[in-house]
Every structure is written in C-alpha cells, then in structure tokens.
PDB file of C-alpha atoms in Angstrom:
ATOM      1  CA  UNK A   1      94.471  88.496 125.210  1.00  0.00           C
ATOM      2  CA  UNK A   2      97.470  85.988 125.225  1.00  0.00           C
ATOM      3  CA  UNK A   3     100.640  87.012 126.325  1.00  0.00           C
ATOM      4  CA  UNK A   4     104.274  84.908 125.361  1.00  0.00           C
ATOM      5  CA  UNK A   5     106.492  85.196 127.719  1.00  0.00           C
ATOM      6  CA  UNK A   6     109.488  83.999 125.114  1.00  0.00           C
ATOM      7  CA  UNK A   7     111.130  87.073 123.824  1.00  0.00           C
ATOM      8  CA  UNK A   8     111.685  87.812 120.723  1.00  0.00           C
ATOM      9  CA  UNK A   9     114.574  88.383 118.428  1.00  0.00           C
ATOM     10  CA  UNK A  10     113.269  90.670 116.579  1.00  0.00           C
ATOM     11  CA  UNK A  11     111.044  93.671 116.075  1.00  0.00           C
ATOM     12  CA  UNK A  12     109.387  94.924 112.736  1.00  0.00           C
ATOM     13  CA  UNK A  13     108.160  98.222 112.178  1.00  0.00           C
ATOM     14  CA  UNK A  14     106.906  99.146 108.800  1.00  0.00           C
ATOM     15  CA  UNK A  15     105.923 101.633 107.152  1.00  0.00           C
ATOM     16  CA  UNK A  16     103.675 100.478 104.892  1.00  0.00           C
ATOM     17  CA  UNK A  17     103.964 103.296 101.121  1.00  0.00           C
ATOM     18  CA  UNK A  18     106.769 101.873  99.566  1.00  0.00           C
ATOM     19  CA  UNK A  19     108.482  99.199 101.845  1.00  0.00           C
ATOM     20  CA  UNK A  20     105.622  96.667 101.945  1.00  0.00           C
ATOM     21  CA  UNK A  21     103.180  98.276  99.165  1.00  0.00           C
ATOM     22  CA  UNK A  22     104.375  99.939  96.102  1.00  0.00           C
ATOM     23  CA  UNK A  23     103.762 103.192  95.578  1.00  0.00           C
ATOM     24  CA  UNK A  24     102.939 103.195  92.434  1.00  0.00           C
ATOM     25  CA  UNK A  25      99.751 100.363  92.566  1.00  0.00           C
ATOM     26  CA  UNK A  26      99.061 100.906  96.353  1.00  0.00           C
ATOM     27  CA  UNK A  27      99.452  97.593  96.768  1.00  0.00           C
ATOM     28  CA  UNK A  28     101.517  94.627  97.928  1.00  0.00           C
ATOM     29  CA  UNK A  29     102.657  93.699  94.842  1.00  0.00           C
ATOM     30  CA  UNK A  30     105.232  91.100  95.836  1.00  0.00           C
ATOM     31  CA  UNK A  31     104.157  88.292  96.688  1.00  0.00           C
ATOM     32  CA  UNK A  32     107.105  86.965  98.819  1.00  0.00           C
ATOM     33  CA  UNK A  33     106.182  90.127 100.738  1.00  0.00           C
ATOM     34  CA  UNK A  34     103.032  88.208 102.211  1.00  0.00           C
ATOM     35  CA  UNK A  35     104.950  85.581 102.718  1.00  0.00           C
ATOM     36  CA  UNK A  36     107.460  86.597 105.235  1.00  0.00           C
ATOM     37  CA  UNK A  37     105.448  88.179 107.118  1.00  0.00           C
ATOM     38  CA  UNK A  38     103.067  85.582 107.462  1.00  0.00           C
ATOM     39  CA  UNK A  39     106.322  83.332 108.610  1.00  0.00           C
ATOM     40  CA  UNK A  40     108.260  86.169 110.950  1.00  0.00           C
ATOM     41  CA  UNK A  41     104.540  86.573 112.834  1.00  0.00           C
ATOM     42  CA  UNK A  42     104.320  82.632 113.226  1.00  0.00           C
ATOM     43  CA  UNK A  43     107.713  82.601 114.686  1.00  0.00           C
ATOM     44  CA  UNK A  44     106.789  85.112 117.183  1.00  0.00           C
ATOM     45  CA  UNK A  45     108.176  88.069 116.080  1.00  0.00           C
ATOM     46  CA  UNK A  46     106.267  91.302 116.655  1.00  0.00           C
ATOM     47  CA  UNK A  47     104.976  92.793 113.268  1.00  0.00           C
ATOM     48  CA  UNK A  48     103.535  96.933 113.459  1.00  0.00           C
ATOM     49  CA  UNK A  49     102.955  98.802 111.113  1.00  0.00           C
ATOM     50  CA  UNK A  50     103.432 102.208 111.503  1.00  0.00           C
ATOM     51  CA  UNK A  51     101.910 104.157 108.318  1.00  0.00           C
ATOM     52  CA  UNK A  52      99.998 107.559 108.202  1.00  0.00           C
ATOM     53  CA  UNK A  53      97.329 105.491 105.900  1.00  0.00           C
ATOM     54  CA  UNK A  54      93.849 105.104 107.100  1.00  0.00           C
ATOM     55  CA  UNK A  55      92.556 101.645 109.056  1.00  0.00           C
ATOM     56  CA  UNK A  56      90.026 101.167 106.555  1.00  0.00           C
ATOM     57  CA  UNK A  57      93.587 101.161 103.507  1.00  0.00           C
ATOM     58  CA  UNK A  58      95.540  98.588 105.806  1.00  0.00           C
ATOM     59  CA  UNK A  59      92.184  96.619 106.470  1.00  0.00           C
ATOM     60  CA  UNK A  60      91.969  95.973 102.311  1.00  0.00           C
ATOM     61  CA  UNK A  61      95.707  96.538 101.308  1.00  0.00           C
ATOM     62  CA  UNK A  62      97.244  94.654 104.091  1.00  0.00           C
ATOM     63  CA  UNK A  63      94.975  92.626 106.362  1.00  0.00           C
ATOM     64  CA  UNK A  64      93.248  90.747 103.542  1.00  0.00           C
ATOM     65  CA  UNK A  65      96.536  89.911 101.562  1.00  0.00           C
ATOM     66  CA  UNK A  66      97.620  88.224 105.604  1.00  0.00           C
ATOM     67  CA  UNK A  67      94.742  86.677 106.202  1.00  0.00           C
ATOM     68  CA  UNK A  68      94.419  85.060 103.334  1.00  0.00           C
ATOM     69  CA  UNK A  69      98.255  84.316 102.777  1.00  0.00           C
ATOM     70  CA  UNK A  70      97.284  82.180 106.153  1.00  0.00           C
ATOM     71  CA  UNK A  71      98.288  84.508 108.695  1.00  0.00           C
ATOM     72  CA  UNK A  72      97.614  82.771 112.044  1.00  0.00           C
ATOM     73  CA  UNK A  73      95.850  83.799 115.147  1.00  0.00           C
ATOM     74  CA  UNK A  74      98.002  84.723 118.119  1.00  0.00           C
ATOM     75  CA  UNK A  75     100.709  86.455 115.981  1.00  0.00           C
ATOM     76  CA  UNK A  76     101.652  89.610 117.270  1.00  0.00           C
ATOM     77  CA  UNK A  77     100.617  91.820 114.380  1.00  0.00           C
ATOM     78  CA  UNK A  78      99.010  95.332 115.175  1.00  0.00           C
ATOM     79  CA  UNK A  79      98.894  98.224 113.014  1.00  0.00           C
ATOM     80  CA  UNK A  80      99.312 101.840 113.660  1.00  0.00           C
ATOM     81  CA  UNK A  81      97.292 104.234 110.810  1.00  0.00           C
ATOM     82  CA  UNK A  82      97.351 108.101 110.875  1.00  0.00           C
ATOM     83  CA  UNK A  83     100.872 108.528 112.316  1.00  0.00           C
ATOM     84  CA  UNK A  84      99.661 107.018 115.634  1.00  0.00           C
ATOM     85  CA  UNK A  85      96.124 108.574 115.844  1.00  0.00           C
ATOM     86  CA  UNK A  86      94.285 105.340 114.822  1.00  0.00           C
ATOM     87  CA  UNK A  87      95.218 102.092 116.013  1.00  0.00           C
ATOM     88  CA  UNK A  88      94.193  98.415 116.311  1.00  0.00           C
ATOM     89  CA  UNK A  89      95.635  94.513 116.479  1.00  0.00           C
ATOM     90  CA  UNK A  90      94.862  92.039 113.434  1.00  0.00           C
ATOM     91  CA  UNK A  91      94.502  88.730 113.963  1.00  0.00           C
ATOM     92  CA  UNK A  92      92.060  86.086 112.067  1.00  0.00           C
ATOM     93  CA  UNK A  93      90.283  85.981 115.244  1.00  0.00           C
ATOM     94  CA  UNK A  94      88.841  89.380 115.035  1.00  0.00           C
ATOM     95  CA  UNK A  95      85.962  90.487 112.364  1.00  0.00           C
ATOM     96  CA  UNK A  96      87.282  91.033 109.151  1.00  0.00           C
ATOM     97  CA  UNK A  97      90.653  90.414 110.862  1.00  0.00           C
ATOM     98  CA  UNK A  98      90.753  93.650 112.968  1.00  0.00           C
ATOM     99  CA  UNK A  99      90.199  94.301 116.528  1.00  0.00           C
ATOM    100  CA  UNK A 100      88.999  97.136 118.129  1.00  0.00           C
ATOM    101  CA  UNK A 101      89.962 100.583 116.494  1.00  0.00           C
ATOM    102  CA  UNK A 102      90.923 103.555 119.287  1.00  0.00           C
ATOM    103  CA  UNK A 103      91.360 106.476 117.913  1.00  0.00           C
ATOM    104  CA  UNK A 104      92.997 109.816 119.581  1.00  0.00           C
ATOM    105  CA  UNK A 105      89.772 112.297 119.303  1.00  0.00           C
ATOM    106  CA  UNK A 106      92.715 114.919 120.193  1.00  0.00           C
ATOM    107  CA  UNK A 107      94.382 114.786 117.040  1.00  0.00           C
ATOM    108  CA  UNK A 108      91.524 115.397 114.583  1.00  0.00           C
ATOM    109  CA  UNK A 109      91.535 118.569 112.350  1.00  0.00           C
ATOM    110  CA  UNK A 110      88.502 120.573 113.074  1.00  0.00           C
ATOM    111  CA  UNK A 111      85.529 119.044 110.525  1.00  0.00           C
ATOM    112  CA  UNK A 112      84.621 122.810 108.115  1.00  0.00           C
ATOM    113  CA  UNK A 113      88.615 122.594 107.191  1.00  0.00           C
ATOM    114  CA  UNK A 114      88.517 119.001 105.992  1.00  0.00           C
ATOM    115  CA  UNK A 115      84.743 120.236 104.225  1.00  0.00           C
ATOM    116  CA  UNK A 116      86.941 122.938 103.131  1.00  0.00           C
ATOM    117  CA  UNK A 117      89.652 120.508 101.599  1.00  0.00           C
ATOM    118  CA  UNK A 118      87.195 118.585 100.510  1.00  0.00           C
ATOM    119  CA  UNK A 119      85.581 121.271  98.110  1.00  0.00           C
ATOM    120  CA  UNK A 120      89.150 122.452  97.448  1.00  0.00           C
ATOM    121  CA  UNK A 121      89.937 118.887  95.730  1.00  0.00           C
ATOM    122  CA  UNK A 122      86.645 119.470  94.056  1.00  0.00           C
ATOM    123  CA  UNK A 123      86.670 122.363  92.918  1.00  0.00           C
ATOM    124  CA  UNK A 124      90.093 123.126  91.327  1.00  0.00           C
ATOM    125  CA  UNK A 125      92.451 119.792  91.960  1.00  0.00           C
ATOM    126  CA  UNK A 126      90.371 117.006  90.451  1.00  0.00           C
ATOM    127  CA  UNK A 127      91.893 116.134  88.064  1.00  0.00           C
ATOM    128  CA  UNK A 128      94.998 115.712  90.004  1.00  0.00           C
ATOM    129  CA  UNK A 129      94.469 114.313  93.392  1.00  0.00           C
ATOM    130  CA  UNK A 130      91.362 112.192  95.466  1.00  0.00           C
ATOM    131  CA  UNK A 131      90.619 113.649  99.075  1.00  0.00           C
ATOM    132  CA  UNK A 132      91.086 110.286 101.448  1.00  0.00           C
ATOM    133  CA  UNK A 133      87.441 110.042 102.783  1.00  0.00           C
ATOM    134  CA  UNK A 134      88.348 106.778 105.254  1.00  0.00           C
ATOM    135  CA  UNK A 135      90.714 109.305 107.544  1.00  0.00           C
ATOM    136  CA  UNK A 136      89.834 109.221 111.150  1.00  0.00           C
ATOM    137  CA  UNK A 137      91.296 112.697 112.099  1.00  0.00           C
ATOM    138  CA  UNK A 138      94.173 113.590 109.959  1.00  0.00           C
ATOM    139  CA  UNK A 139      92.895 115.248 106.156  1.00  0.00           C
ATOM    140  CA  UNK A 140      94.900 113.717 103.328  1.00  0.00           C
ATOM    141  CA  UNK A 141      94.890 114.697  99.456  1.00  0.00           C
ATOM    142  CA  UNK A 142      96.414 111.730  97.299  1.00  0.00           C
ATOM    143  CA  UNK A 143      97.600 111.671  93.493  1.00  0.00           C
ATOM    144  CA  UNK A 144      95.100 109.968  91.542  1.00  0.00           C
ATOM    145  CA  UNK A 145      96.986 106.527  90.343  1.00  0.00           C
ATOM    146  CA  UNK A 146      96.451 107.630  86.459  1.00  0.00           C
ATOM    147  CA  UNK A 147      98.577 110.484  86.981  1.00  0.00           C
ATOM    148  CA  UNK A 148     102.308 110.735  85.906  1.00  0.00           C
ATOM    149  CA  UNK A 149     104.519 111.081  89.405  1.00  0.00           C
ATOM    150  CA  UNK A 150     105.721 114.267  88.069  1.00  0.00           C
ATOM    151  CA  UNK A 151     102.269 115.694  87.361  1.00  0.00           C
ATOM    152  CA  UNK A 152     101.367 115.885  90.382  1.00  0.00           C
ATOM    153  CA  UNK A 153     104.529 116.672  92.148  1.00  0.00           C
ATOM    154  CA  UNK A 154     104.520 120.278  90.005  1.00  0.00           C
ATOM    155  CA  UNK A 155     101.457 120.929  91.195  1.00  0.00           C
ATOM    156  CA  UNK A 156     101.394 119.886  94.591  1.00  0.00           C
ATOM    157  CA  UNK A 157     102.855 123.237  96.066  1.00  0.00           C
ATOM    158  CA  UNK A 158      99.794 125.169  94.687  1.00  0.00           C
ATOM    159  CA  UNK A 159      97.656 122.584  96.745  1.00  0.00           C
ATOM    160  CA  UNK A 160      99.436 122.722 100.255  1.00  0.00           C
ATOM    161  CA  UNK A 161      99.711 126.713  99.912  1.00  0.00           C
ATOM    162  CA  UNK A 162      95.789 127.023  99.624  1.00  0.00           C
ATOM    163  CA  UNK A 163      95.997 124.651 102.711  1.00  0.00           C
ATOM    164  CA  UNK A 164      98.196 126.775 104.119  1.00  0.00           C
ATOM    165  CA  UNK A 165      96.175 129.196 103.588  1.00  0.00           C
ATOM    166  CA  UNK A 166      93.129 127.921 105.271  1.00  0.00           C
ATOM    167  CA  UNK A 167      94.828 126.602 108.341  1.00  0.00           C
ATOM    168  CA  UNK A 168      95.810 130.447 108.721  1.00  0.00           C
ATOM    169  CA  UNK A 169      92.657 132.317 108.168  1.00  0.00           C
ATOM    170  CA  UNK A 170      91.458 129.946 111.017  1.00  0.00           C
ATOM    171  CA  UNK A 171      94.226 131.047 113.535  1.00  0.00           C
ATOM    172  CA  UNK A 172      95.504 127.705 113.761  1.00  0.00           C
ATOM    173  CA  UNK A 173      98.832 127.406 113.966  1.00  0.00           C
ATOM    174  CA  UNK A 174     100.852 125.470 111.377  1.00  0.00           C
ATOM    175  CA  UNK A 175     103.773 124.956 109.527  1.00  0.00           C
ATOM    176  CA  UNK A 176     105.042 122.492 105.902  1.00  0.00           C
ATOM    177  CA  UNK A 177     107.948 121.013 107.218  1.00  0.00           C
ATOM    178  CA  UNK A 178     107.771 117.522 107.912  1.00  0.00           C
ATOM    179  CA  UNK A 179     109.972 117.202 110.463  1.00  0.00           C
ATOM    180  CA  UNK A 180     108.863 120.422 112.958  1.00  0.00           C
ATOM    181  CA  UNK A 181     107.759 119.021 116.659  1.00  0.00           C
ATOM    182  CA  UNK A 182     105.398 121.409 118.516  1.00  0.00           C
ATOM    183  CA  UNK A 183     106.555 124.137 120.546  1.00  0.00           C
ATOM    184  CA  UNK A 184     106.721 123.303 124.571  1.00  0.00           C
ATOM    185  CA  UNK A 185     103.640 125.269 125.097  1.00  0.00           C
ATOM    186  CA  UNK A 186     102.003 123.622 121.963  1.00  0.00           C
ATOM    187  CA  UNK A 187     101.935 127.277 119.325  1.00  0.00           C
ATOM    188  CA  UNK A 188     102.418 125.120 116.782  1.00  0.00           C
ATOM    189  CA  UNK A 189      99.093 122.511 116.932  1.00  0.00           C
ATOM    190  CA  UNK A 190      99.551 121.437 112.747  1.00  0.00           C
ATOM    191  CA  UNK A 191     101.355 120.546 110.304  1.00  0.00           C
ATOM    192  CA  UNK A 192     101.229 120.028 106.347  1.00  0.00           C
ATOM    193  CA  UNK A 193     103.969 116.970 105.121  1.00  0.00           C
ATOM    194  CA  UNK A 194     104.343 116.532 101.967  1.00  0.00           C
ATOM    195  CA  UNK A 195     104.881 113.151 100.644  1.00  0.00           C
ATOM    196  CA  UNK A 196     105.757 112.116  97.161  1.00  0.00           C
ATOM    197  CA  UNK A 197     102.313 111.017  96.261  1.00  0.00           C
ATOM    198  CA  UNK A 198     100.184 113.396  98.982  1.00  0.00           C
ATOM    199  CA  UNK A 199      99.740 115.771 100.947  1.00  0.00           C
ATOM    200  CA  UNK A 200      99.056 114.757 104.974  1.00  0.00           C
ATOM    201  CA  UNK A 201      97.746 118.014 107.391  1.00  0.00           C
ATOM    202  CA  UNK A 202      97.553 116.842 110.631  1.00  0.00           C
ATOM    203  CA  UNK A 203      98.381 117.448 114.473  1.00  0.00           C
ATOM    204  CA  UNK A 204     102.577 118.420 115.001  1.00  0.00           C
ATOM    205  CA  UNK A 205     102.059 115.358 118.273  1.00  0.00           C
ATOM    206  CA  UNK A 206     101.444 113.118 115.666  1.00  0.00           C
ATOM    207  CA  UNK A 207     104.335 111.105 113.769  1.00  0.00           C
ATOM    208  CA  UNK A 208     106.082 107.307 113.623  1.00  0.00           C
ATOM    209  CA  UNK A 209     107.834 108.654 116.609  1.00  0.00           C
ATOM    210  CA  UNK A 210     104.703 108.639 118.374  1.00  0.00           C
ATOM    211  CA  UNK A 211     103.865 104.996 116.309  1.00  0.00           C
ATOM    212  CA  UNK A 212     106.648 103.695 117.626  1.00  0.00           C
ATOM    213  CA  UNK A 213     105.567 104.904 121.064  1.00  0.00           C
ATOM    214  CA  UNK A 214     102.223 103.266 120.239  1.00  0.00           C
ATOM    215  CA  UNK A 215     103.575 100.033 119.347  1.00  0.00           C
ATOM    216  CA  UNK A 216     105.428  99.294 122.102  1.00  0.00           C
ATOM    217  CA  UNK A 217     102.559 100.089 124.402  1.00  0.00           C
ATOM    218  CA  UNK A 218     100.546  97.387 122.576  1.00  0.00           C
ATOM    219  CA  UNK A 219     103.168  94.875 122.642  1.00  0.00           C
ATOM    220  CA  UNK A 220     103.572  95.622 126.412  1.00  0.00           C
ATOM    221  CA  UNK A 221     100.203  94.064 127.087  1.00  0.00           C
ATOM    222  CA  UNK A 222     100.434  90.551 124.530  1.00  0.00           C
ATOM    223  CA  UNK A 223     104.492  89.677 125.519  1.00  0.00           C
ATOM    224  CA  UNK A 224     108.133  90.837 125.880  1.00  0.00           C
ATOM    225  CA  UNK A 225     109.689  93.210 124.029  1.00  0.00           C
ATOM    226  CA  UNK A 226     112.411  92.408 121.144  1.00  0.00           C
ATOM    227  CA  UNK A 227     115.807  91.964 122.179  1.00  0.00           C
ATOM    228  CA  UNK A 228     116.552  94.281 118.458  1.00  0.00           C
ATOM    229  CA  UNK A 229     114.573  96.104 116.430  1.00  0.00           C
ATOM    230  CA  UNK A 230     114.441  96.832 112.484  1.00  0.00           C
ATOM    231  CA  UNK A 231     112.901  99.771 111.314  1.00  0.00           C
ATOM    232  CA  UNK A 232     111.289 100.180 107.715  1.00  0.00           C
ATOM    233  CA  UNK A 233     110.798 103.553 105.476  1.00  0.00           C
ATOM    234  CA  UNK A 234     111.089 105.084 102.099  1.00  0.00           C
ATOM    235  CA  UNK A 235     111.348 109.051 103.625  1.00  0.00           C
ATOM    236  CA  UNK A 236     113.499 110.766 106.236  1.00  0.00           C
ATOM    237  CA  UNK A 237     110.550 110.911 108.717  1.00  0.00           C
ATOM    238  CA  UNK A 238     110.749 107.522 108.825  1.00  0.00           C
ATOM    239  CA  UNK A 239     113.905 107.820 110.486  1.00  0.00           C
ATOM    240  CA  UNK A 240     111.964 109.163 113.743  1.00  0.00           C
ATOM    241  CA  UNK A 241     110.560 105.589 114.255  1.00  0.00           C
ATOM    242  CA  UNK A 242     114.524 104.496 115.517  1.00  0.00           C
ATOM    243  CA  UNK A 243     115.120 108.069 116.771  1.00  0.00           C
ATOM    244  CA  UNK A 244     112.380 107.161 119.215  1.00  0.00           C
ATOM    245  CA  UNK A 245     113.751 103.576 119.788  1.00  0.00           C
ATOM    246  CA  UNK A 246     117.147 104.579 119.953  1.00  0.00           C
ATOM    247  CA  UNK A 247     116.143 107.047 122.664  1.00  0.00           C
ATOM    248  CA  UNK A 248     114.443 104.962 124.807  1.00  0.00           C
ATOM    249  CA  UNK A 249     117.170 102.552 125.494  1.00  0.00           C
ATOM    250  CA  UNK A 250     116.440  99.552 122.551  1.00  0.00           C
ATOM    251  CA  UNK A 251     118.759  98.166 120.130  1.00  0.00           C
ATOM    252  CA  UNK A 252     117.688  99.701 116.362  1.00  0.00           C
ATOM    253  CA  UNK A 253     119.090  99.324 113.004  1.00  0.00           C
ATOM    254  CA  UNK A 254     116.521 101.637 110.400  1.00  0.00           C
ATOM    255  CA  UNK A 255     116.461 100.616 106.923  1.00  0.00           C
ATOM    256  CA  UNK A 256     115.665 103.086 104.323  1.00  0.00           C
ATOM    257  CA  UNK A 257     114.424 101.890 100.875  1.00  0.00           C
ATOM    258  CA  UNK A 258     114.417 105.150  99.280  1.00  0.00           C
ATOM    259  CA  UNK A 259     118.287 106.648 100.372  1.00  0.00           C
ATOM    260  CA  UNK A 260     118.420 109.268  96.678  1.00  0.00           C
ATOM    261  CA  UNK A 261     117.150 111.809  99.788  1.00  0.00           C
ATOM    262  CA  UNK A 262     120.338 110.876 101.545  1.00  0.00           C
ATOM    263  CA  UNK A 263     121.098 109.227 104.620  1.00  0.00           C
ATOM    264  CA  UNK A 264     121.608 111.385 107.626  1.00  0.00           C
ATOM    265  CA  UNK A 265     124.565 111.230 110.367  1.00  0.00           C
ATOM    266  CA  UNK A 266     122.933 108.913 112.557  1.00  0.00           C
ATOM    267  CA  UNK A 267     123.579 107.076 116.080  1.00  0.00           C
ATOM    268  CA  UNK A 268     122.245 103.843 115.065  1.00  0.00           C
ATOM    269  CA  UNK A 269     123.469 101.585 111.904  1.00  0.00           C
ATOM    270  CA  UNK A 270     121.145 102.403 108.834  1.00  0.00           C
ATOM    271  CA  UNK A 271     121.145  99.648 106.217  1.00  0.00           C
ATOM    272  CA  UNK A 272     120.030 100.276 102.113  1.00  0.00           C
ATOM    273  CA  UNK A 273     119.208  97.437  99.517  1.00  0.00           C
ATOM    274  CA  UNK A 274     122.327  97.057  96.817  1.00  0.00           C
ATOM    275  CA  UNK A 275     122.107  97.386  93.284  1.00  0.00           C
ATOM    276  CA  UNK A 276     120.492 100.585  93.506  1.00  0.00           C
ATOM    277  CA  UNK A 277     116.983  98.387  94.409  1.00  0.00           C
ATOM    278  CA  UNK A 278     114.417 100.830  95.841  1.00  0.00           C
ATOM    279  CA  UNK A 279     110.783 100.596  97.638  1.00  0.00           C
ATOM    280  CA  UNK A 280     108.995  97.161  97.710  1.00  0.00           C
ATOM    281  CA  UNK A 281     111.805  94.787  95.591  1.00  0.00           C
ATOM    282  CA  UNK A 282     114.198  96.556  98.828  1.00  0.00           C
ATOM    283  CA  UNK A 283     111.745  95.724 101.424  1.00  0.00           C
ATOM    284  CA  UNK A 284     110.911  92.166 100.234  1.00  0.00           C
ATOM    285  CA  UNK A 285     114.735  91.430  99.807  1.00  0.00           C
ATOM    286  CA  UNK A 286     115.529  92.115 103.433  1.00  0.00           C
ATOM    287  CA  UNK A 287     111.892  90.398 104.274  1.00  0.00           C
ATOM    288  CA  UNK A 288     113.837  87.438 103.600  1.00  0.00           C
ATOM    289  CA  UNK A 289     116.877  87.884 104.364  1.00  0.00           C
ATOM    290  CA  UNK A 290     115.444  88.080 108.307  1.00  0.00           C
ATOM    291  CA  UNK A 291     113.002  85.175 108.126  1.00  0.00           C
ATOM    292  CA  UNK A 292     116.476  83.298 106.571  1.00  0.00           C
ATOM    293  CA  UNK A 293     117.907  83.913 109.932  1.00  0.00           C
ATOM    294  CA  UNK A 294     115.814  81.891 111.816  1.00  0.00           C
ATOM    295  CA  UNK A 295     116.445  79.066 109.995  1.00  0.00           C
TER     296      UNK A 295
END
C-alpha cells in the first residue's frame, strides 16, 4: 500500500446514519456531503466511516456515491463496519471501490440465534421491521422505511425483550445497555443495543471505541496519523470514538449532530450545529467548514 509522509491537519472518524446518511431515507441525501468528502480525501485528510452498518450497506450507499463523485485513487478512506467487526479500504483502485473485507469471526453471534431472530421478524414483526441479511457478525433488526418512527419506537421494546429471552435461554450472558463494557473475565459477552431506527445484538467488545482503535491501525499502515481528530455521531454511544482517542493521547473534538439526548461532560470539546440543525444537515455544515479551512 502506498504511504504518505505528510502529517494531515485533520482526521475524520464518522458515524454514517445521521451525520452522513439521512436517518429517514438511509441514503446520502445532501450532495455537498459527497463533494466535501471527496475534496477532503483529495487533500490527504483521512476519512474513516465508523458504523454499525454492514459492508454491503456502505458499498451501496456510501462507496457508490463517492466513486460517482470523483473519489481519486490514493486517498486514505476506510470503513469500519458492524462496530469494529468488519473493516476494509475504499478507493477506485479496487473492484467496486472496496478492498479486501476483513471479519473478526470471534465477534459473530451463534448462527442458531440469528435464525431465531429472522423467524421472529417474519412471524411477528414483519409489518414493522426487516432482518438485515447483510450483517456478517452482529444481528440487526431495522425499522421499515414505510413505518412511522413513533410506531417503531413504541413496539421496539417488545422485540428487544424477546431477543433478550432468546439469548438467556441459550445461557449466553447479555445486557441491554448501549454503553456496557465486558466484565474483566468476559462474563457478559453480548449486548442488545437499541437505536432510533434499529436494534443491534452484538458482542460487548465491539463498539465505536473498537472502531476507533481499528481505524488507527489501518491508518498507521498507509501514512502519518493526523495532528487532530474530529469524531461525528448522532447518539451517546458515538462519544466512545472521542473517548478512546482522548484516552490514547490524541487531540480530538466530537461533533454531536443530535444533541437532544443531552451533551455529557467530556474532557474534550463537543461541537453542535447552530439554529437547531441536526442529522445530515448538521454533518454537511461541519464538512463544508473543515473543507473551507484548507482554502
């Protein structure tokens, strides 16, 4: 892999749903987001998507638009999917824009559990959600785009309780807290993490902090680490990206594009968009600002 000796002024670690893709359409709905990401990558700014989404989703909804928008070879663009369980490099030099896909098999849920969740969706929740067949390690159940979000959120706890029962029935340690970390002896290996449009069942070792660690491992292979970081997300669990970077000695500011959950006390700056702008509209504002700083 080609490496660069120039230290970038900035590195971007980006959640996808919310800051980049619209949580309504699940697509990049604001054209300037693609334009600015392509321009920042061309400048040499590392761009790493750190998401719970699958590699298939990123290939279709992110890689495709980036290639169509003129993403050049040689940029430092990577994707960490399924909260650290799947990772690959993005660029036009690869077939379909996607390099070799790596999977942490030790973070994968048992196949029989995934099969039961698929049947549960089919038999009791098909009018509300779909089973994400593209996930390689975690199990994800996502709100249908034709269902109002309020309807989904009202019924989401019922599904989550049945998923919890299925894990407990198998003797698998599980908790339903988005920020729980594994015990020192690994007694709680699985977590149920409800989001505003989905429920993810995943290994507790996975998370946005693991994604951040994985991102730096990839970037060390293709050049210098940036002088400063901007992490971007729309939920409290996304703060783990900045937490990990700060704890490991990196300068970082976190952008919260949906601060309605409340902005926690942090040892690093937290940025929000003015005038109540949220989600991808806020993401677009910050990308344009960071691109402009190079002019």
